[in-house]
Short mmCIF file of C-alpha atoms and ligand atoms in Angstrom, two decimals:
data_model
loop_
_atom_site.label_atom_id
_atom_site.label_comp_id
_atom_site.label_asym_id
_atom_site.label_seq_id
_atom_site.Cartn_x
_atom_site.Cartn_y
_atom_site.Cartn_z
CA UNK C 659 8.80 -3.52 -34.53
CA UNK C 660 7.00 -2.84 -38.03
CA UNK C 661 9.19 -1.43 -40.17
CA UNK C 662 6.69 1.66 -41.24
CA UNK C 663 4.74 3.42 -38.39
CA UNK C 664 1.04 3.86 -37.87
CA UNK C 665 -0.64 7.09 -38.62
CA UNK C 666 -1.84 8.81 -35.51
CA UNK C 667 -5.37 7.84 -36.13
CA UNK C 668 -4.76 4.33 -36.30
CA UNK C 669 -2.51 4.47 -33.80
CA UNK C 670 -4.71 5.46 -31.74
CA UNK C 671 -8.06 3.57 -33.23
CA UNK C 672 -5.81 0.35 -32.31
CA UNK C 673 -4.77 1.78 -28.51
CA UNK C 674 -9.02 2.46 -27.71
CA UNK C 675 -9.72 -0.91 -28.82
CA UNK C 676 -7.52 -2.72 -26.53
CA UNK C 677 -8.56 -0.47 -23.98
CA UNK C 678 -11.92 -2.00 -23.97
CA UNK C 679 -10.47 -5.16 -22.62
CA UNK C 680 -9.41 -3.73 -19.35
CA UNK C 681 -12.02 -3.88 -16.95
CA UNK C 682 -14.00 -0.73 -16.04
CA UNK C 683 -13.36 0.19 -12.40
CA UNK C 684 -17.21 0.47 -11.77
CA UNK C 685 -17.67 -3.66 -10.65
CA UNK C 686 -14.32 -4.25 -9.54
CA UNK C 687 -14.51 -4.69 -5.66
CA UNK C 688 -11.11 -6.44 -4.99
CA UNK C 689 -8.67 -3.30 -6.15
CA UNK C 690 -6.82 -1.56 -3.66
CA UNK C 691 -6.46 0.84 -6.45
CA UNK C 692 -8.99 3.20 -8.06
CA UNK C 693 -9.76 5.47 -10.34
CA UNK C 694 -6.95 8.73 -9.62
CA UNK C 695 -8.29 12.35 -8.82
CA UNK C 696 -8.70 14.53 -11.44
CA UNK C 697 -5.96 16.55 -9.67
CA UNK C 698 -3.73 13.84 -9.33
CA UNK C 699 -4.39 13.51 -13.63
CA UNK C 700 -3.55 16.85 -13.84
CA UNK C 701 -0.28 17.79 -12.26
CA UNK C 702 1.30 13.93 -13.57
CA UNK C 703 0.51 15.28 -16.98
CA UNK C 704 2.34 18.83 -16.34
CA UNK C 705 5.15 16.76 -15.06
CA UNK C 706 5.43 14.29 -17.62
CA UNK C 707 8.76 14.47 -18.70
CA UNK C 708 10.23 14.74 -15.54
CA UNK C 709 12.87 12.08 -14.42
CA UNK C 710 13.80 11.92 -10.31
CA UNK C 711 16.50 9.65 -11.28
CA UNK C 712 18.36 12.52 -12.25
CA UNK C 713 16.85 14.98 -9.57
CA UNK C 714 19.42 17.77 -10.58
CA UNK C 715 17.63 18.18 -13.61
CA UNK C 716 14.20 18.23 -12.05
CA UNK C 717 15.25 20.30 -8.90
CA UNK C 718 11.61 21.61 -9.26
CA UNK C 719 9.74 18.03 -8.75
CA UNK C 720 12.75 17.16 -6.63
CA UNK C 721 10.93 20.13 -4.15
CA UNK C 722 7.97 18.26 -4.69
CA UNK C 723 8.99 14.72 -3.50
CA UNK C 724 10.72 16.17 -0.56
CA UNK C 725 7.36 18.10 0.38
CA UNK C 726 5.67 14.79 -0.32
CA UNK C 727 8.02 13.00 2.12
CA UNK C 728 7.40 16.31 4.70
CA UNK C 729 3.37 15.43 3.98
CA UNK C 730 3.45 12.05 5.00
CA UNK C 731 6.10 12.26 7.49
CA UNK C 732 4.00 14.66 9.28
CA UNK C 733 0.95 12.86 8.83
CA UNK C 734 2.89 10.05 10.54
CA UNK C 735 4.10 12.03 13.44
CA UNK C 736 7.19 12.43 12.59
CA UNK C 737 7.90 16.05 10.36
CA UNK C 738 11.38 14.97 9.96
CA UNK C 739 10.26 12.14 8.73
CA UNK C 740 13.41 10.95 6.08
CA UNK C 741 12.49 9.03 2.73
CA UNK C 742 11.52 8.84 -1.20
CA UNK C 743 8.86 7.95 -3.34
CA UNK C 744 8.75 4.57 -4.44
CA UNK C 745 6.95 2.74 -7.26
CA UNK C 746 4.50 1.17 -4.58
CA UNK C 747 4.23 -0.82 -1.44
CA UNK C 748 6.56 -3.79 -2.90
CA UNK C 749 9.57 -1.44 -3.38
CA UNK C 750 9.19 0.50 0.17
CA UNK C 751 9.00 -3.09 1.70
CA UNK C 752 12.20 -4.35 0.15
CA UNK C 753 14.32 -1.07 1.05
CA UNK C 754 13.37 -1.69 4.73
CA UNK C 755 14.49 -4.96 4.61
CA UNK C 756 17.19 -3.60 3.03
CA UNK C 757 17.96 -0.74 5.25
CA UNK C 758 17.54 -3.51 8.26
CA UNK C 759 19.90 -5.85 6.94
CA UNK C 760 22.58 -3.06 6.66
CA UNK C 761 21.70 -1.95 10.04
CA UNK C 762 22.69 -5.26 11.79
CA UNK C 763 25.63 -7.15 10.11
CA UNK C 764 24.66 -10.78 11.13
CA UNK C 765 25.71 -13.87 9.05
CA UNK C 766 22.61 -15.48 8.56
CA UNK C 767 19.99 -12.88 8.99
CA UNK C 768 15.86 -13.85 8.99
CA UNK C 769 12.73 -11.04 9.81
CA UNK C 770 10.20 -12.18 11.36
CA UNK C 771 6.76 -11.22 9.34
CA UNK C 772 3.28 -11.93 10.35
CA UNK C 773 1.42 -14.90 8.62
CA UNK C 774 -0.98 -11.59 6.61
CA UNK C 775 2.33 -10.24 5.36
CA UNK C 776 1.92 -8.96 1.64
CA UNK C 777 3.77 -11.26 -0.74
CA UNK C 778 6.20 -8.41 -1.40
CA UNK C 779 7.95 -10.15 1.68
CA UNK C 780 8.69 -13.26 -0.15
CA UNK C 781 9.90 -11.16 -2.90
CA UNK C 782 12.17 -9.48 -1.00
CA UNK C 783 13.74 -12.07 1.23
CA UNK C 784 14.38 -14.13 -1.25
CA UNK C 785 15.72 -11.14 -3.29
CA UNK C 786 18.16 -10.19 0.03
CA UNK C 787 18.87 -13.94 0.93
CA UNK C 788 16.87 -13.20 4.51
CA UNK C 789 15.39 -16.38 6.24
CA UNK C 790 11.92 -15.12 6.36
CA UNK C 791 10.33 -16.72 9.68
CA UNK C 792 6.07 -16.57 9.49
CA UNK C 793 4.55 -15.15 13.04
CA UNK C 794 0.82 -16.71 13.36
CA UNK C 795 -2.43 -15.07 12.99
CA UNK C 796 -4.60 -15.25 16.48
CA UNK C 797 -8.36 -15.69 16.35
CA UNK C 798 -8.79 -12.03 14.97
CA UNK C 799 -6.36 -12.60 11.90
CA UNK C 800 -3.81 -10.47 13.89
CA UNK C 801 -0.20 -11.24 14.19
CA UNK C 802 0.25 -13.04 17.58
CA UNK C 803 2.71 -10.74 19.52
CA UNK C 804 4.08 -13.16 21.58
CA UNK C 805 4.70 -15.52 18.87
CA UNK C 806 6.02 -13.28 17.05
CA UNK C 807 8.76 -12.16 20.19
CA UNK C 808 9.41 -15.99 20.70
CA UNK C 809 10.96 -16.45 16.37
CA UNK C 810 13.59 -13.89 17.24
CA UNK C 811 17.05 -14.41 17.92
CA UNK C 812 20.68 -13.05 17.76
CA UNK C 813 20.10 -13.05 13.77
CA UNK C 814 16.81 -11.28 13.20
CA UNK C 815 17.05 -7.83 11.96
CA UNK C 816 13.49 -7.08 11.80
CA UNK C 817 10.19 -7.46 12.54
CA UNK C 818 7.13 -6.35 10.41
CA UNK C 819 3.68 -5.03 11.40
CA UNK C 820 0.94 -4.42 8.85
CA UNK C 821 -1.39 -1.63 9.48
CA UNK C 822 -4.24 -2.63 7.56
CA UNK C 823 -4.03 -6.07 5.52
CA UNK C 824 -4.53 -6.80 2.32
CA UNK C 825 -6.69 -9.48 2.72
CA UNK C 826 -8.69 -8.96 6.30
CA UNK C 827 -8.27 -5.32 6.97
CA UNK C 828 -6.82 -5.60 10.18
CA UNK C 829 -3.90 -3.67 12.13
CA UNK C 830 -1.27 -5.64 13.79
CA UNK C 831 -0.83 -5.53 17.75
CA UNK C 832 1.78 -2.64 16.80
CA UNK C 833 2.54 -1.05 20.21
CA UNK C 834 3.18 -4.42 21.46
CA UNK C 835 5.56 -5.01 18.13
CA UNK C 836 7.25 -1.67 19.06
CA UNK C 837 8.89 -2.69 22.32
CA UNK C 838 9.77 -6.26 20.81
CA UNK C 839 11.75 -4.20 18.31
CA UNK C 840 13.16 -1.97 21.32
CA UNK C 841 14.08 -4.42 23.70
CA UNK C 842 15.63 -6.90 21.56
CA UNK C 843 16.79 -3.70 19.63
CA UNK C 844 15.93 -4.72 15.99
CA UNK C 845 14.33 -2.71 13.67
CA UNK C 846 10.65 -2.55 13.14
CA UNK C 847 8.77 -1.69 9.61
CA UNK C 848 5.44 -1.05 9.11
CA UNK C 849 3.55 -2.03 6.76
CA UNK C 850 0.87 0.76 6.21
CA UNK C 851 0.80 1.03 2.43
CA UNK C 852 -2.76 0.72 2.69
CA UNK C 853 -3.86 1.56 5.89
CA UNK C 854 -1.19 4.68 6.01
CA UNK C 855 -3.84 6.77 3.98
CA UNK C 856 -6.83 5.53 5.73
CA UNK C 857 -5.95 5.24 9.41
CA UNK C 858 -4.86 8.56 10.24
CA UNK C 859 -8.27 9.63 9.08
CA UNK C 860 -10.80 7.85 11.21
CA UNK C 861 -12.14 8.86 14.45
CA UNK C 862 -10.63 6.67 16.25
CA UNK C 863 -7.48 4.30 15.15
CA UNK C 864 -4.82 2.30 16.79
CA UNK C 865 -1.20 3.34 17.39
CA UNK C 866 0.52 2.38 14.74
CA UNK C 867 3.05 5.15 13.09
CA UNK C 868 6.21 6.71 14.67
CA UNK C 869 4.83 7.85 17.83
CA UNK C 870 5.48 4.35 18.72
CA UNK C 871 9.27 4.90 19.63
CA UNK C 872 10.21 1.43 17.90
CA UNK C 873 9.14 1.77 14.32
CA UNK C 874 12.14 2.64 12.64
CA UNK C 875 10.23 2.53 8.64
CA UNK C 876 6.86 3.04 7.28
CA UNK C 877 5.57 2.36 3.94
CA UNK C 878 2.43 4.12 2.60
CA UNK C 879 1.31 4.52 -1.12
CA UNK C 880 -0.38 7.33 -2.78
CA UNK C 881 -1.65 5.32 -5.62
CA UNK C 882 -4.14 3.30 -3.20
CA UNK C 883 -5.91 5.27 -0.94
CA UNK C 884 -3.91 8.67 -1.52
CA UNK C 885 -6.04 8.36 -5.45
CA UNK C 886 -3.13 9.15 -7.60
CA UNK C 887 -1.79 8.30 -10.24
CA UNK C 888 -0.26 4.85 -10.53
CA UNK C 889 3.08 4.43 -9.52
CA UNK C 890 4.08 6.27 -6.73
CA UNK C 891 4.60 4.82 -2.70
CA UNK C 892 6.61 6.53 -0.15
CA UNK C 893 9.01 4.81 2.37
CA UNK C 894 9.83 6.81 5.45
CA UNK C 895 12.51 6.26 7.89
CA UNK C 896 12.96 7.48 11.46
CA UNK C 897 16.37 7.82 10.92
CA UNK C 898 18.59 9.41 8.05
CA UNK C 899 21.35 6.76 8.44
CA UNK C 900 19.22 3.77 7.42
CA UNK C 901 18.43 6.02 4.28
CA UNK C 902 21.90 6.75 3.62
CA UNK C 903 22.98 3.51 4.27
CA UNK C 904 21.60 2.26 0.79
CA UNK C 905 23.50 5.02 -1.13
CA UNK C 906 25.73 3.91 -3.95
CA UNK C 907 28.00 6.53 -6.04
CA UNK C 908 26.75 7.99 -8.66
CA UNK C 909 29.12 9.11 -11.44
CA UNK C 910 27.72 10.65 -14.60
CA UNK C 911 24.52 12.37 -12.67
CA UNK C 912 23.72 15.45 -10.83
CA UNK C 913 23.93 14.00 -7.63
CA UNK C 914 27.03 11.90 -6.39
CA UNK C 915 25.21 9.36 -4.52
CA UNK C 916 21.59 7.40 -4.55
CA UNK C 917 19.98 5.69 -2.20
CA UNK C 918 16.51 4.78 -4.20
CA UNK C 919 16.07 1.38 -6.09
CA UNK C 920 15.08 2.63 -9.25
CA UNK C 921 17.08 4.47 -10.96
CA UNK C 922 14.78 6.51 -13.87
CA UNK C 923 11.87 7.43 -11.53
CA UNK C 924 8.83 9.38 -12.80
CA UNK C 925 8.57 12.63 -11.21
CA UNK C 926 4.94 12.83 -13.27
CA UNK C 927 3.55 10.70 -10.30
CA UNK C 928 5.09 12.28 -7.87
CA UNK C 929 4.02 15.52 -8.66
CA UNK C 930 0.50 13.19 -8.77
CA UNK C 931 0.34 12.39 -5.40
CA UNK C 932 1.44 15.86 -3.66
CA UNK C 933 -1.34 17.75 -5.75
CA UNK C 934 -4.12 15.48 -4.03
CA UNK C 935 -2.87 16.20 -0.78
CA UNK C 936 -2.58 19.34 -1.18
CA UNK C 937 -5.93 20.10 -2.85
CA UNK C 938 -7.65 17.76 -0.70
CA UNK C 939 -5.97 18.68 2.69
CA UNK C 940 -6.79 16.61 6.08
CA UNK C 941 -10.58 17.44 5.96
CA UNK C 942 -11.04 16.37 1.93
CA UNK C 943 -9.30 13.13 3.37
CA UNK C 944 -11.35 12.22 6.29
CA UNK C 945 -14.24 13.19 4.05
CA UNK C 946 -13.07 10.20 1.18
CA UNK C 947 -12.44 7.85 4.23
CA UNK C 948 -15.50 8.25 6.00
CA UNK C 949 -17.37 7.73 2.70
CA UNK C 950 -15.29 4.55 2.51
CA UNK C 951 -16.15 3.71 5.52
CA UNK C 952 -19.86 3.87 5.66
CA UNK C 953 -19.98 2.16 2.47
CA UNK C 954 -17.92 -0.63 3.94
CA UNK C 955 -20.15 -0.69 6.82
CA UNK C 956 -23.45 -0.93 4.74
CA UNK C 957 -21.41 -3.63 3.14
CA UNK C 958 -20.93 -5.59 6.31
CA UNK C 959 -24.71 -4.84 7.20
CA UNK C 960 -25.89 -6.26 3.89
CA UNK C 961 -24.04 -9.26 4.16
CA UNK C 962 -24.56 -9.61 7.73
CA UNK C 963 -28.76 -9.92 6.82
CA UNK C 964 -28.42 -12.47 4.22
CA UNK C 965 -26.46 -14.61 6.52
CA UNK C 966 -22.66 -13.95 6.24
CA UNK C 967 -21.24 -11.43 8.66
CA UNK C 968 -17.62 -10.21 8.55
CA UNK C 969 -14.47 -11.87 9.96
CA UNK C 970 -11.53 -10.22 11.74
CA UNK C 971 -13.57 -7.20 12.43
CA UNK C 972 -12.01 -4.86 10.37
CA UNK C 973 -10.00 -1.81 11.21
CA UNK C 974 -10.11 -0.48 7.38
CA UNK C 975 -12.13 -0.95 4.27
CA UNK C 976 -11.21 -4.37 3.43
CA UNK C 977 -13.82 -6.90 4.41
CA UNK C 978 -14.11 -10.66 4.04
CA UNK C 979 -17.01 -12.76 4.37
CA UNK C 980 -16.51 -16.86 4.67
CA UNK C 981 -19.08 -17.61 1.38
CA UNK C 982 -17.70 -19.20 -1.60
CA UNK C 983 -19.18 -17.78 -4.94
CA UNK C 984 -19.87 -14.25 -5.92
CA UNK C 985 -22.47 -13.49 -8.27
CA UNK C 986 -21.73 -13.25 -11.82
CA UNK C 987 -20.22 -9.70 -13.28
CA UNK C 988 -18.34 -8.68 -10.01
CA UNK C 989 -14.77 -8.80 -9.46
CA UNK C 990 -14.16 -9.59 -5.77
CA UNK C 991 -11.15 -11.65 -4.38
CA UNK C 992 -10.48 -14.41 -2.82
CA UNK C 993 -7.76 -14.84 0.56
CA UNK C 994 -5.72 -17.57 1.00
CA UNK C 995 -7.98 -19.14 3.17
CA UNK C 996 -10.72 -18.87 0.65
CA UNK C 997 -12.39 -15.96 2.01
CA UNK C 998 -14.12 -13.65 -0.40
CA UNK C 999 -12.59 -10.13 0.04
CA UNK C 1000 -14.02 -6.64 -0.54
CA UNK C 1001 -12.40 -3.31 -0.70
CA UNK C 1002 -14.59 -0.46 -0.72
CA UNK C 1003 -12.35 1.91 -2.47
CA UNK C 1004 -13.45 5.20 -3.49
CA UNK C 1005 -15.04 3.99 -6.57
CA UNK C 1006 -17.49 2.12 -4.87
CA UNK C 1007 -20.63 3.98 -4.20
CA UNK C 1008 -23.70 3.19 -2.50
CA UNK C 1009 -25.25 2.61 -5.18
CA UNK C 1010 -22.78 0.05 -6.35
CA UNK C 1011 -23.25 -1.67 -3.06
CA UNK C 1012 -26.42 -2.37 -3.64
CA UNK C 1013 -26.61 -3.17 -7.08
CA UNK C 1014 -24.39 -6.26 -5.48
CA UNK C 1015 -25.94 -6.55 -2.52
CA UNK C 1016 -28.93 -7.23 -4.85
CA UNK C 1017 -26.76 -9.96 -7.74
CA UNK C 1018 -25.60 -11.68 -3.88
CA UNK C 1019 -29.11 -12.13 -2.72
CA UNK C 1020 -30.61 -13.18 -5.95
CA UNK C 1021 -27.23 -15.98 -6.22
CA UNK C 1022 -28.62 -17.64 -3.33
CA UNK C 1023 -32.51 -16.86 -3.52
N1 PLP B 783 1.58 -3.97 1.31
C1 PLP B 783 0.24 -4.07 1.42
C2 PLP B 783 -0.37 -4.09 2.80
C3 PLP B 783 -0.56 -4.17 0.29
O1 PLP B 783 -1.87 -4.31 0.44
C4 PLP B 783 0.07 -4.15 -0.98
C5 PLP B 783 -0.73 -4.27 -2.19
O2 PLP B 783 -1.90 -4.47 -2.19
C6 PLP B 783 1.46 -4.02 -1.04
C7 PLP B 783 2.19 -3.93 0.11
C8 PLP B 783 2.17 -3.99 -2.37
O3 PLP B 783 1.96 -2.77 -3.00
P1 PLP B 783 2.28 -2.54 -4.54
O4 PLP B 783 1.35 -3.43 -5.29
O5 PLP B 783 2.00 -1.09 -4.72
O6 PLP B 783 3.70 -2.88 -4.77
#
């Protein structure tokens, strides 16, 4: 730290030219995050001081993460939905590992995951000492069910479905997931921090929330698809016990007991999140996603044309295409198998589209 501080004006000179080395949203195709709703800008600012680690103090934005959790519960079929907002889809993944391994005391537990898992799993097994056994992918990128059924034993305490993957856009066979989890009673998480806020949405979608009677957890994120401000996910639970089985005392707070990771949580983003629901309501939703989705689809169509159609059919707005450079300028991504990767966020226009459509057919004219 200098010893004298900077004048406001440099300050702040110094802050706007750093800024101009982060990357503009407008050519970056491989975010699953974009550019938050004025809304969402909004209500974080009102809320800015407000700390949910101490949610006594804040019993205001402590309304508004329970609402939040009510929101997305419901949107999930389940109203009763239990749960709290988390920093993003790696924290809501841990907790349900977490939540599983209390559920099921076994001395050497493992989950099985499917080979498209997020790398949050890794994280978090090795963070909960969980053998973390790797389902295949089939032909379609999907987990393979029956593989999947065939890696659990006595010790596994859960198995994880992804609705919507981060690199192919696909949904797991989740019904078929749901009565594994049943029969061999285990719990089942989904991962839908992406897909949670897309899914629900479209016309026409697989099962893949709690009206399946064996999901026991959900995670779904705000700050991707839900376009608020960064950080703020949401894990849900079918059950209050697996909640309240992560709660440690409390001493010197409002509350006697805590069941969250973090302990200082911002109650800015929070607030964030529940104001774009709320302003944009189911239809303002399913008019972003279907916007998302026809510019994914044009996507797929350009590509398709100049000779490199889409694998794993996707489900959601991720798409991959098996070519190996992208034109100079763009920021796509690249799967582990290699696979350039596209997420047509809701920064992504049409216009966008073709501007690459355009740099991609000039690369290989
Ligand atoms: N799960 C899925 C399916 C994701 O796509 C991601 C991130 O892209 C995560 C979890 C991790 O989310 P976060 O980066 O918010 O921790």
């Amino acid at each position: 730290m200098q010893k004298k501080g900077l004048a406001e004006d440099e300050l702040f000179s110094f802050l706007l030219s750093v800024k101009q080395n982060d990357r503009q949203y407008r050519h970056v195709l491989s975010s699953m995050c974009t550019l938050p709703h004025p809304v969402a800008v909004r209500a974080m600012n009102l809320f800015i001081e407000s700390n949910l680690g101490d949610p006594g103090l804040f019993e205001g934005t402590a309304s508004l993460e329970a609402l939040l959790v009510n929101r997305l519960g419901s949107l999930m079929h389940l109203p009763d939905a239990c749960g709290y907002a988390t920093s993003g889809g790696t924290e809501s993944n841990l907790q349900a590992l977490r939540m599983a391994r209390r559920g099921k005391n076994v001395h050497s537990p493992n989950v099985v995951v499917p080979e498209s898992a997020h790398f949050s799993f890794e994280k978090a097994c090795e963070i909960l000492s969980l053998e973390m056994r790797v389902a295949p992918s089939d032909d379609r990128y999907r987990m393979d069910a029956d593989a999947a059924a065939g890696l659990i034993d006595k010790n596994t305490i859960a198995l994880v479905g992804v609705a919507g993957t981060t690199e192919y856009g696909v949904v797991d066979p989740i019904a078929a997931l749901s009565d594994i989890a049943s029969d061999r009673n285990i719990a089942l998480h989904i991962d839908a921090a992406f897909g949670g806020l897309v899914l629900p949405f479209l016309p026409k979608a697989p099962l893949f929330d709690f009206q399946l009677e064996g999901v026991t957890s959900i995670s779904v994120d705000p700050h991707k698809m839900g376009m608020s401000t960064i950080p703020v996910g949401c894990l849900l639970t079918r059950d209050p016990s697996m909640l309240c089985s992560l709660n440690v005392d409390t001493p010197y707070l409002t509350v006697k007991q805590e069941f969250t990771l973090a302990g200082t949580r911002s109650g800015g983003a929070v607030a964030g999140a529940l104001a774009v629901i709320e302003h944009l309501g189911q239809d303002g939703f399913k008019a972003v996603v279907a916007e998302c989705m026809a510019n994914h689809h044009y996507l797929i169509e350009g590509m398709t044309a100049m000779g490199y159609p889409v694998l794993a059919e996707p489900e959601v707005n991720v798409a991959a295409f098996d070519c190996p450079v992208a034109p100079k300028g763009w920021q796509v991504s690249w799967t582990r198998n290699r696979h350039m990767r596209i997420v047509c966020m809701p920064h992504i226009t049409t216009t966008i589209i073709n501007e690459f459509l355009k740099d991609f057919g000039d690369m290989h004219a």
